[in-house]
XYZ file of C-alpha atoms in Angstrom:
437
model
C -27.247 250.822 60.875
C -24.016 250.729 62.869
C -23.227 247.235 61.485
C -23.825 248.389 57.897
C -21.626 251.412 58.489
C -18.826 249.252 59.932
C -18.954 246.826 57.004
C -18.865 249.705 54.543
C -15.888 251.180 56.339
C -14.140 247.815 56.303
C -14.802 247.521 52.573
C -13.160 250.890 51.992
C -10.190 249.901 54.150
C -9.675 246.495 52.528
C -7.505 247.699 49.590
C -5.333 249.634 52.023
C -4.997 246.625 54.311
C -4.079 244.371 51.390
C -1.416 246.803 50.168
C -0.123 247.209 53.715
C 0.240 243.460 54.099
C 1.830 242.952 50.667
C 4.242 245.858 50.611
C 5.103 246.427 54.265
C 4.291 243.551 56.616
C 5.371 240.704 54.332
C 8.711 242.332 53.348
C 9.423 242.980 57.020
C 8.585 239.372 57.906
C 10.800 238.017 55.111
C 13.603 240.409 56.098
C 13.354 239.230 59.704
C 13.548 235.593 58.601
C 16.492 236.177 56.252
C 18.342 238.092 58.970
C 18.473 234.935 61.077
C 20.022 232.855 58.285
C 23.454 232.597 56.706
C 21.911 232.969 53.253
C 24.465 234.109 50.675
C 25.573 233.545 47.110
C 27.264 230.288 48.117
C 24.210 228.871 49.901
C 21.612 230.123 47.420
C 18.033 230.822 48.406
C 16.609 227.370 47.742
C 17.002 223.990 49.395
C 20.639 222.945 49.724
C 22.485 219.673 49.299
C 25.298 217.895 51.110
C 28.736 218.227 49.547
C 32.150 217.567 51.066
C 34.952 219.701 49.603
C 38.644 220.232 50.243
C 37.889 223.770 51.404
C 35.469 222.501 54.031
C 37.979 219.913 55.255
C 40.667 222.598 55.620
C 38.212 224.704 57.591
C 37.266 221.783 59.829
C 40.935 220.993 60.372
C 41.543 224.560 61.528
C 38.654 224.072 63.962
C 40.154 220.922 65.482
C 39.448 217.981 63.162
C 42.425 215.580 63.261
C 44.649 214.997 60.239
C 43.865 211.253 60.429
C 40.138 211.929 60.058
C 40.764 214.365 57.207
C 42.869 211.767 55.367
C 40.268 209.081 56.024
C 37.269 210.961 54.610
C 39.381 212.191 51.679
C 40.307 208.657 50.768
C 39.440 207.195 47.393
C 38.517 203.528 46.956
C 38.044 201.513 43.785
C 35.205 198.988 43.825
C 34.341 196.957 40.764
C 30.597 196.627 40.358
C 27.916 196.902 37.684
C 27.419 200.618 38.305
C 31.116 201.286 37.678
C 30.958 199.131 34.556
C 28.079 201.215 33.175
C 29.892 204.443 34.087
C 33.022 203.271 32.274
C 31.114 202.455 29.080
C 29.290 205.785 29.260
C 32.671 207.541 29.650
C 33.923 205.949 26.411
C 35.958 203.018 27.771
C 36.190 200.108 25.312
C 33.308 197.708 26.042
C 35.470 194.604 25.813
C 37.900 196.059 28.345
C 35.047 197.092 30.673
C 33.516 193.621 30.434
C 36.869 192.032 31.314
C 37.198 194.298 34.369
C 33.777 193.280 35.608
C 34.322 189.577 34.879
C 37.700 189.404 36.629
C 37.320 191.787 39.581
C 33.589 191.928 40.331
C 33.036 192.665 44.011
C 36.701 193.447 44.744
C 37.869 196.720 46.277
C 41.238 198.463 45.987
C 42.365 201.168 48.383
C 45.295 202.332 46.240
C 45.013 203.672 42.681
C 48.375 202.203 41.616
C 47.367 198.706 42.701
C 44.081 198.918 40.802
C 45.704 200.283 37.629
C 48.393 197.604 37.828
C 45.684 194.940 38.022
C 43.889 196.473 35.022
C 47.049 196.432 32.916
C 47.252 192.663 33.473
C 44.066 192.083 31.490
C 44.385 190.946 27.881
C 42.036 193.638 26.577
C 43.844 196.443 28.484
C 44.813 199.399 26.245
C 48.478 200.322 25.923
C 47.893 203.956 26.796
C 48.358 204.631 30.575
C 45.909 207.482 30.227
C 43.188 205.135 28.936
C 43.795 202.821 31.920
C 43.503 205.740 34.345
C 40.224 206.820 32.766
C 38.861 203.292 33.085
C 39.957 203.152 36.746
C 38.312 206.489 37.450
C 34.922 205.025 36.516
C 35.137 202.661 39.492
C 36.253 205.331 41.970
C 34.263 205.816 45.155
C 34.899 209.020 47.096
C 32.889 211.322 49.322
C 34.640 214.422 47.951
C 33.036 216.838 45.474
C 29.851 214.823 45.070
C 26.410 216.234 45.785
C 24.066 214.216 47.998
C 20.430 215.112 48.442
C 20.089 213.798 51.998
C 22.449 213.560 54.984
C 21.904 209.787 55.118
C 23.385 209.360 51.625
C 26.583 211.221 52.536
C 26.788 209.465 55.909
C 26.533 206.061 54.200
C 29.342 206.955 51.778
C 31.556 208.226 54.612
C 30.903 205.034 56.541
C 31.981 202.966 53.550
C 35.029 205.102 52.716
C 36.223 205.825 56.261
C 34.748 203.267 58.708
C 37.343 204.153 61.366
C 35.994 207.708 61.772
C 33.852 208.005 64.896
C 30.118 208.503 64.469
C 30.151 211.861 66.257
C 32.856 213.188 63.961
C 31.033 211.828 60.926
C 27.800 213.557 61.979
C 29.706 216.825 62.394
C 31.182 216.541 58.907
C 27.765 215.764 57.408
C 26.189 218.699 59.239
C 28.869 221.140 58.068
C 28.746 219.904 54.479
C 25.217 221.248 54.003
C 25.323 223.809 51.189
C 21.973 225.476 51.921
C 21.220 228.214 54.415
C 20.621 227.492 58.095
C 19.113 229.473 60.950
C 21.717 231.335 62.979
C 22.273 234.463 65.050
C 25.796 234.976 63.707
C 24.737 237.993 61.623
C 23.868 240.028 64.704
C 26.998 238.868 66.534
C 29.050 239.961 63.545
C 27.357 243.376 63.473
C 27.955 243.811 67.199
C 31.661 242.965 66.937
C 32.564 244.376 63.496
C 35.117 247.215 63.734
C 33.308 249.403 61.177
C 29.877 249.221 62.858
C 30.508 252.294 65.015
C 31.720 254.248 61.994
C 28.569 253.346 60.047
C 26.365 254.410 62.957
C 28.275 257.673 63.372
C 28.111 258.443 59.650
C 24.371 257.734 59.551
C 23.603 259.901 62.586
C 25.713 262.749 61.202
C 24.195 262.488 57.722
C 20.577 262.334 58.937
C 21.036 265.004 61.607
C 22.795 267.593 59.444
C 20.569 267.077 56.394
C 17.439 267.228 58.506
C 18.497 270.240 60.549
C 19.907 272.454 57.801
C 17.803 271.496 54.782
C 14.745 269.277 55.070
C 13.066 271.135 57.931
C 14.800 274.485 58.445
C 15.391 275.450 54.820
C 12.041 274.007 53.714
C 10.185 275.997 56.384
C 12.164 279.152 55.606
C 11.375 278.890 51.892
C 7.681 278.283 52.589
C 7.425 281.349 54.852
C 9.362 283.415 52.328
C 6.940 282.448 49.556
C 4.011 283.135 51.886
C 4.957 286.802 51.969
C 6.023 287.097 48.315
C 3.610 288.296 45.611
C 1.741 285.398 44.023
C 3.539 285.559 40.643
C 7.009 285.783 42.179
C 6.074 283.022 44.606
C 5.083 280.704 41.743
C 8.386 281.242 39.871
C 10.384 280.829 43.081
C 8.639 277.572 44.036
C 9.077 276.173 40.491
C 12.836 276.758 40.670
C 13.096 275.044 44.038
C 11.094 272.075 42.779
C 13.711 271.244 40.132
C 15.797 269.010 42.452
C 12.623 267.092 43.382
C 11.283 266.528 39.863
C 14.644 265.893 38.146
C 15.402 262.174 37.610
C 17.873 261.046 40.244
C 20.501 259.808 37.785
C 20.422 263.116 35.875
C 20.546 265.012 39.172
C 23.650 263.026 40.205
C 25.281 263.722 36.825
C 24.648 267.447 37.312
C 26.361 267.306 40.699
C 29.324 265.513 39.124
C 29.553 268.185 36.448
C 29.379 270.773 39.218
C 32.050 269.297 41.544
C 34.407 267.030 39.572
C 37.946 267.987 38.513
C 37.013 269.881 35.341
C 33.584 270.917 36.596
C 32.194 274.349 37.292
C 33.231 274.680 40.934
C 36.887 273.516 40.573
C 37.290 275.686 37.465
C 35.924 278.708 39.308
C 38.153 277.958 42.301
C 41.200 277.762 40.024
C 40.423 281.224 38.588
C 40.080 282.595 42.110
C 43.347 281.021 43.235
C 41.643 278.575 45.598
C 42.380 274.822 45.886
C 40.935 273.128 42.823
C 40.291 269.375 42.902
C 37.504 266.833 42.744
C 35.282 268.188 45.485
C 32.977 265.167 45.369
C 35.655 262.608 46.239
C 38.866 264.604 46.711
C 38.606 265.075 50.442
C 36.446 263.862 53.293
C 35.118 267.333 54.176
C 34.077 268.262 50.631
C 32.603 264.781 50.068
C 30.410 265.232 53.147
C 29.352 268.714 52.018
C 28.486 267.378 48.559
C 26.542 264.456 49.991
C 24.515 266.563 52.429
C 23.829 269.391 49.956
C 22.766 267.093 47.121
C 20.333 265.217 49.383
C 19.343 268.344 51.290
C 18.108 270.319 48.304
C 15.783 267.457 47.362
C 14.459 267.262 50.920
C 14.109 271.034 51.223
C 11.855 271.198 48.164
C 9.681 268.455 49.661
C 9.407 270.317 52.967
C 8.706 273.568 51.153
C 5.718 272.011 49.409
C 4.170 270.656 52.596
C 4.824 273.757 54.655
C 3.389 275.986 51.918
C 0.154 274.010 51.936
C -0.004 274.195 55.732
C 0.583 277.952 55.691
C -2.373 278.466 53.362
C -4.645 276.776 55.908
C -3.906 279.458 58.528
C -6.853 281.939 58.606
C -5.645 285.076 56.864
C -7.777 287.110 59.289
C -5.243 286.347 62.009
C -2.484 287.926 59.915
C -4.622 290.972 59.166
C -5.542 291.392 62.825
C -1.882 291.222 63.862
C -1.001 293.914 61.303
C -3.724 296.142 62.765
C -2.096 295.605 66.172
C 1.276 296.653 64.738
C 2.980 293.254 64.596
C 5.984 292.982 62.264
C 6.829 289.934 60.082
C 9.042 288.278 62.678
C 6.353 288.632 65.356
C 3.770 287.139 62.983
C 6.030 284.169 62.282
C 6.857 283.644 65.943
C 3.408 284.231 67.490
C 0.992 283.069 64.778
C 2.639 280.867 62.139
C 5.062 278.636 64.060
C 2.586 277.614 66.816
C 0.189 276.398 64.124
C 2.885 274.557 62.183
C 3.630 271.945 64.846
C 1.809 269.125 63.059
C 3.412 269.798 59.612
C 6.836 270.067 61.277
C 6.174 266.760 63.092
C 5.201 265.065 59.849
C 8.127 266.423 57.823
C 10.618 265.645 60.595
C 9.333 262.091 61.063
C 8.951 261.318 57.379
C 12.286 262.783 56.378
C 14.104 261.078 59.242
C 12.812 257.685 58.139
C 13.482 258.542 54.503
C 17.061 259.655 55.171
C 17.821 256.633 57.352
C 16.805 254.293 54.534
C 18.109 256.338 51.576
C 21.352 255.458 49.864
C 20.676 255.890 46.128
C 22.035 259.422 45.715
C 25.050 258.675 47.922
C 25.759 255.598 45.820
C 25.518 257.629 42.601
C 27.703 260.493 43.837
C 30.376 259.713 46.450
C 29.694 255.944 46.515
C 30.546 256.062 50.220
C 34.038 257.471 49.593
C 36.705 258.555 49.808
C 37.390 255.157 51.352
C 34.349 254.515 53.506
C 34.199 257.996 55.040
C 30.685 258.770 53.698
C 29.284 255.233 53.835
C 26.051 255.146 55.799
C 24.251 252.128 57.241
C 21.722 251.722 54.424
C 24.391 251.942 51.701
C 26.484 249.330 53.485
C 23.426 247.051 53.791
C 22.724 247.442 50.062
C 26.291 246.609 49.097
C 26.433 243.679 51.506
C 23.232 242.066 50.262
C 22.894 243.055 46.638
C 25.960 244.703 45.137
C 29.679 244.299 45.645
C 32.704 243.792 43.453
C 33.651 240.383 44.887
C 30.303 238.837 43.950
C 29.913 237.249 47.398
C 26.483 238.614 48.263
C 25.557 238.022 51.902
C 21.765 238.150 51.883
C 21.404 237.176 55.535
C 23.836 239.789 56.843
C 22.308 242.460 54.612
C 18.831 241.539 55.865
C 20.065 241.831 59.457
C 21.324 245.340 58.702
C 17.980 246.207 57.086
C 16.110 244.834 60.100
C 18.128 247.145 62.335
C 16.918 250.056 60.173
C 13.302 248.921 60.601
C 13.682 248.817 64.386
C 15.361 252.237 64.423
C 12.550 253.618 62.267
C 9.878 252.334 64.655
C 11.722 253.699 67.680
C 12.229 257.063 65.962
C 8.512 257.244 65.061
C 7.448 256.622 68.666
C 9.986 259.167 69.882
C 8.701 261.860 67.525
C 5.064 261.176 68.424
C 5.844 261.665 72.105
C 8.138 264.640 71.502
C 5.512 266.548 69.530
C 2.644 265.358 71.802
C 0.694 263.715 69.019
C -2.290 262.961 71.298
C -2.844 266.655 71.865
C -2.915 267.248 68.126
C -5.810 264.809 67.776
C -7.936 266.301 70.541
C -10.793 268.678 69.798
C -9.838 272.378 69.689
C -10.647 274.322 72.818
C -12.069 277.186 70.785
C -15.009 276.539 68.462
C -15.031 278.606 65.259
């Protein structure tokens, strides 16, 4: 019987486990892997190739590669062979001229373009146009630059042929650095640890989460729920419907309403102008007003969420306890302090934990309103991670660095969850009540 019960329970849990694996564990695993790579727009997300470019050579030179080695691997040689002959014909070179080149210089190599072009002009079938001779010579060019190679051995073989004097160790370094795909590295975390704006992002995130949580998501939500608890049922329904508007309004429309409310010609600046107060774009005009706008716009959404949960929890409190306290002469404040708040510990724990994790990871409304400005004064960690990995004006998306920033958020979320469970003594909440009803 116990085995059948366990299998039935496992069957009920299977959909949840599958969803948990697909939508939580696997994204976290992929994020952790990406965070230890240099994956970006330039590397792509697939398998890379080996390509030597002038930019890479300049970078290697700044890191200590000698000028002689740079000149050697950048060298172009001209070797007459059947492959070059076919390339020349495919490029539109006259077939009789290409055949003459192969017949007269097959197997020969030229290290200087002028010497090779001079030799080509000596052929009877050579065209009069210098440009046509250059195009024919280009078909027989051998160079390691700006050519994609699928394996390191292919590039190494070309470098050996083009620049045999370059030492093997230097050649291996050049081949290794010419890989265009992503590689495993810990540079993302080193960069986060040493970046000058990391402390500002952390400070902004702590301030944003702390103030929004303290003044809106928990405090205001709990206050509204208690207020509705004592209101008549009809008034309570209208009041709760009004406070639910920020929660049920589409986020883009909600952000547009805030812009209408705070921008230069919006309601608030217009009212301030009539009252003789400073009138400007309160959303982005100053750091203080931008912070107030950001916290209020997010806070009202969170407060309505907390109000809903706290209202449901308040209804579960036995009404007989309230009646008994009124018989004993307790006022509203004493009822809230002695009866309601002690029984709201679990809902407060849940709202605090959930909203903390939600605020740490949220960036959408900030992006739609202040966009982290003015400057980067209201940029939080999650918004910076989003812009780094998925959206920026330069187009250089750094997937690996953005994943490292997201992984930091995951770790912070886990640590915060454990902290809240211990702070609110979660084990005691799961124990059997001492009084049996």
